[in-house]
Amino acid sequence: MAERIMAGRRTPASRGNSPDNTDGPSAADLLENKLAQLKSLVWCCYGGGIDWHHGAGPTHLDNVVWLVADLVHEAGELHQRCESERTSR
C-alpha cells in the first residue's frame, strides 16, 4: 500500500511532494487509503488471536483509528452541509 508512516503514525497516500501538485490526492490514492482502512477494520473484527502490541496489530489498530478520524471529519462536513441547507430554505 502507498501509505507512509510518519512519526509512528500512518499518513494518507498522496500524489507526491512536488510543489506543482496542488490537486491533492488522486482517486487511486484515496481508494488505496480506504482499502487499507477497510482491510484493517475487517482484520480487527475477525482476526483470531489478535496481538495489539506486536506483529501487524499496531498497524491495523492505527488504520482503524485513522478510519474513525476520517468518518468523524466526514460527518462534521455533512453536518455543516445539512445546516447550510436548512438555513437556506
PDB file of C-alpha atoms in Angstrom:
ATOM      1  CA  MET A   1       0.000   0.000   0.000  1.00  0.00           C
ATOM      2  CA  ALA A   2       1.062   3.571  -0.520  1.00  0.00           C
ATOM      3  CA  GLU A   3       0.517   4.839   2.986  1.00  0.00           C
ATOM      4  CA  ARG A   4       3.579   6.157   4.742  1.00  0.00           C
ATOM      5  CA  ILE A   5       4.462   6.059   8.384  1.00  0.00           C
ATOM      6  CA  MET A   6       5.334   9.477   9.784  1.00  0.00           C
ATOM      7  CA  ALA A   7       6.412   9.754  13.425  1.00  0.00           C
ATOM      8  CA  GLY A   8       4.880   6.369  14.132  1.00  0.00           C
ATOM      9  CA  ARG A   9       1.503   7.288  12.611  1.00  0.00           C
ATOM     10  CA  ARG A  10       0.136   6.477   9.191  1.00  0.00           C
ATOM     11  CA  THR A  11      -0.428   9.303   6.758  1.00  0.00           C
ATOM     12  CA  PRO A  12      -2.611   9.082   3.666  1.00  0.00           C
ATOM     13  CA  ALA A  13      -1.046   8.318   0.331  1.00  0.00           C
ATOM     14  CA  SER A  14      -0.644  11.360  -1.853  1.00  0.00           C
ATOM     15  CA  ARG A  15       0.411  12.178  -5.379  1.00  0.00           C
ATOM     16  CA  GLY A  16       3.855  13.151  -4.215  1.00  0.00           C
ATOM     17  CA  ASN A  17       5.742  16.052  -2.765  1.00  0.00           C
ATOM     18  CA  SER A  18       6.008  18.141  -5.899  1.00  0.00           C
ATOM     19  CA  PRO A  19       5.307  21.837  -5.250  1.00  0.00           C
ATOM     20  CA  ASP A  20       3.474  21.900  -8.593  1.00  0.00           C
ATOM     21  CA  ASN A  21       0.933  19.349  -7.347  1.00  0.00           C
ATOM     22  CA  THR A  22      -1.974  21.320  -5.908  1.00  0.00           C
ATOM     23  CA  ASP A  23      -4.742  18.901  -6.883  1.00  0.00           C
ATOM     24  CA  GLY A  24      -4.479  16.800  -3.715  1.00  0.00           C
ATOM     25  CA  PRO A  25      -4.655  13.029  -3.683  1.00  0.00           C
ATOM     26  CA  SER A  26      -5.770  11.215  -6.809  1.00  0.00           C
ATOM     27  CA  ALA A  27      -8.833   8.985  -6.842  1.00  0.00           C
ATOM     28  CA  ALA A  28      -6.495   5.974  -6.920  1.00  0.00           C
ATOM     29  CA  ASP A  29      -4.675   7.254  -3.804  1.00  0.00           C
ATOM     30  CA  LEU A  30      -7.954   7.811  -1.973  1.00  0.00           C
ATOM     31  CA  LEU A  31      -9.184   4.359  -2.971  1.00  0.00           C
ATOM     32  CA  GLU A  32      -5.952   2.781  -1.785  1.00  0.00           C
ATOM     33  CA  ASN A  33      -6.301   4.585   1.558  1.00  0.00           C
ATOM     34  CA  LYS A  34      -9.883   3.395   2.035  1.00  0.00           C
ATOM     35  CA  LEU A  35      -8.934  -0.177   1.131  1.00  0.00           C
ATOM     36  CA  ALA A  36      -6.133  -0.156   3.737  1.00  0.00           C
ATOM     37  CA  GLN A  37      -8.570   1.145   6.345  1.00  0.00           C
ATOM     38  CA  LEU A  38     -11.237  -1.425   5.477  1.00  0.00           C
ATOM     39  CA  LYS A  39      -8.714  -4.275   5.465  1.00  0.00           C
ATOM     40  CA  SER A  40      -7.666  -3.290   8.963  1.00  0.00           C
ATOM     41  CA  LEU A  41     -11.258  -2.979  10.143  1.00  0.00           C
ATOM     42  CA  VAL A  42     -12.050  -6.494   8.915  1.00  0.00           C
ATOM     43  CA  TRP A  43      -8.816  -7.781  10.474  1.00  0.00           C
ATOM     44  CA  CYS A  44      -9.781  -6.228  13.816  1.00  0.00           C
ATOM     45  CA  CYS A  45     -13.304  -7.632  13.687  1.00  0.00           C
ATOM     46  CA  TYR A  46     -12.494 -11.139  12.508  1.00  0.00           C
ATOM     47  CA  GLY A  47      -8.794 -11.731  13.145  1.00  0.00           C
ATOM     48  CA  GLY A  48      -8.179 -14.586  15.525  1.00  0.00           C
ATOM     49  CA  GLY A  49      -5.808 -14.180  18.457  1.00  0.00           C
ATOM     50  CA  ILE A  50      -5.080 -10.521  17.788  1.00  0.00           C
ATOM     51  CA  ASP A  51      -1.939  -9.232  19.483  1.00  0.00           C
ATOM     52  CA  TRP A  52      -2.390  -5.453  19.582  1.00  0.00           C
ATOM     53  CA  HIS A  53       1.208  -4.825  20.634  1.00  0.00           C
ATOM     54  CA  HIS A  54       3.245  -6.951  18.203  1.00  0.00           C
ATOM     55  CA  GLY A  55       3.275  -8.001  14.578  1.00  0.00           C
ATOM     56  CA  ALA A  56       0.532  -6.494  12.438  1.00  0.00           C
ATOM     57  CA  GLY A  57      -1.607  -5.466  15.433  1.00  0.00           C
ATOM     58  CA  PRO A  58      -0.328  -1.899  15.893  1.00  0.00           C
ATOM     59  CA  THR A  59      -0.527  -1.198  12.148  1.00  0.00           C
ATOM     60  CA  HIS A  60      -4.121  -2.379  11.904  1.00  0.00           C
ATOM     61  CA  LEU A  61      -5.104  -0.536  15.070  1.00  0.00           C
ATOM     62  CA  ASP A  62      -3.606   2.684  13.657  1.00  0.00           C
ATOM     63  CA  ASN A  63      -5.561   2.159  10.431  1.00  0.00           C
ATOM     64  CA  VAL A  64      -8.831   1.689  12.330  1.00  0.00           C
ATOM     65  CA  VAL A  65      -8.208   4.863  14.362  1.00  0.00           C
ATOM     66  CA  TRP A  66      -7.419   6.618  11.063  1.00  0.00           C
ATOM     67  CA  LEU A  67     -10.725   5.318   9.646  1.00  0.00           C
ATOM     68  CA  VAL A  68     -12.640   6.614  12.666  1.00  0.00           C
ATOM     69  CA  ALA A  69     -10.958  10.020  12.328  1.00  0.00           C
ATOM     70  CA  ASP A  70     -11.929  10.141   8.635  1.00  0.00           C
ATOM     71  CA  LEU A  71     -15.533   9.239   9.458  1.00  0.00           C
ATOM     72  CA  VAL A  72     -15.712  11.927  12.154  1.00  0.00           C
ATOM     73  CA  HIS A  73     -14.338  14.506   9.702  1.00  0.00           C
ATOM     74  CA  GLU A  74     -16.813  13.464   7.002  1.00  0.00           C
ATOM     75  CA  ALA A  75     -19.705  13.515   9.496  1.00  0.00           C
ATOM     76  CA  GLY A  76     -18.712  17.051  10.514  1.00  0.00           C
ATOM     77  CA  GLU A  77     -18.713  18.146   6.883  1.00  0.00           C
ATOM     78  CA  LEU A  78     -22.145  16.573   6.366  1.00  0.00           C
ATOM     79  CA  HIS A  79     -23.449  18.339   9.468  1.00  0.00           C
ATOM     80  CA  GLN A  80     -22.247  21.678   8.110  1.00  0.00           C
ATOM     81  CA  ARG A  81     -23.881  20.910   4.770  1.00  0.00           C
ATOM     82  CA  CYS A  82     -27.162  19.983   6.494  1.00  0.00           C
ATOM     83  CA  GLU A  83     -27.095  23.227   8.484  1.00  0.00           C
ATOM     84  CA  SER A  84     -26.394  25.218   5.344  1.00  0.00           C
ATOM     85  CA  GLU A  85     -29.254  23.548   3.503  1.00  0.00           C
ATOM     86  CA  ARG A  86     -31.602  24.026   6.473  1.00  0.00           C
ATOM     87  CA  THR A  87     -30.863  27.729   6.799  1.00  0.00           C
ATOM     88  CA  SER A  88     -31.182  28.375   3.048  1.00  0.00           C
ATOM     89  CA  ARG A  89     -34.810  27.248   2.971  1.00  0.00           C
TER      90      ARG A  89
END
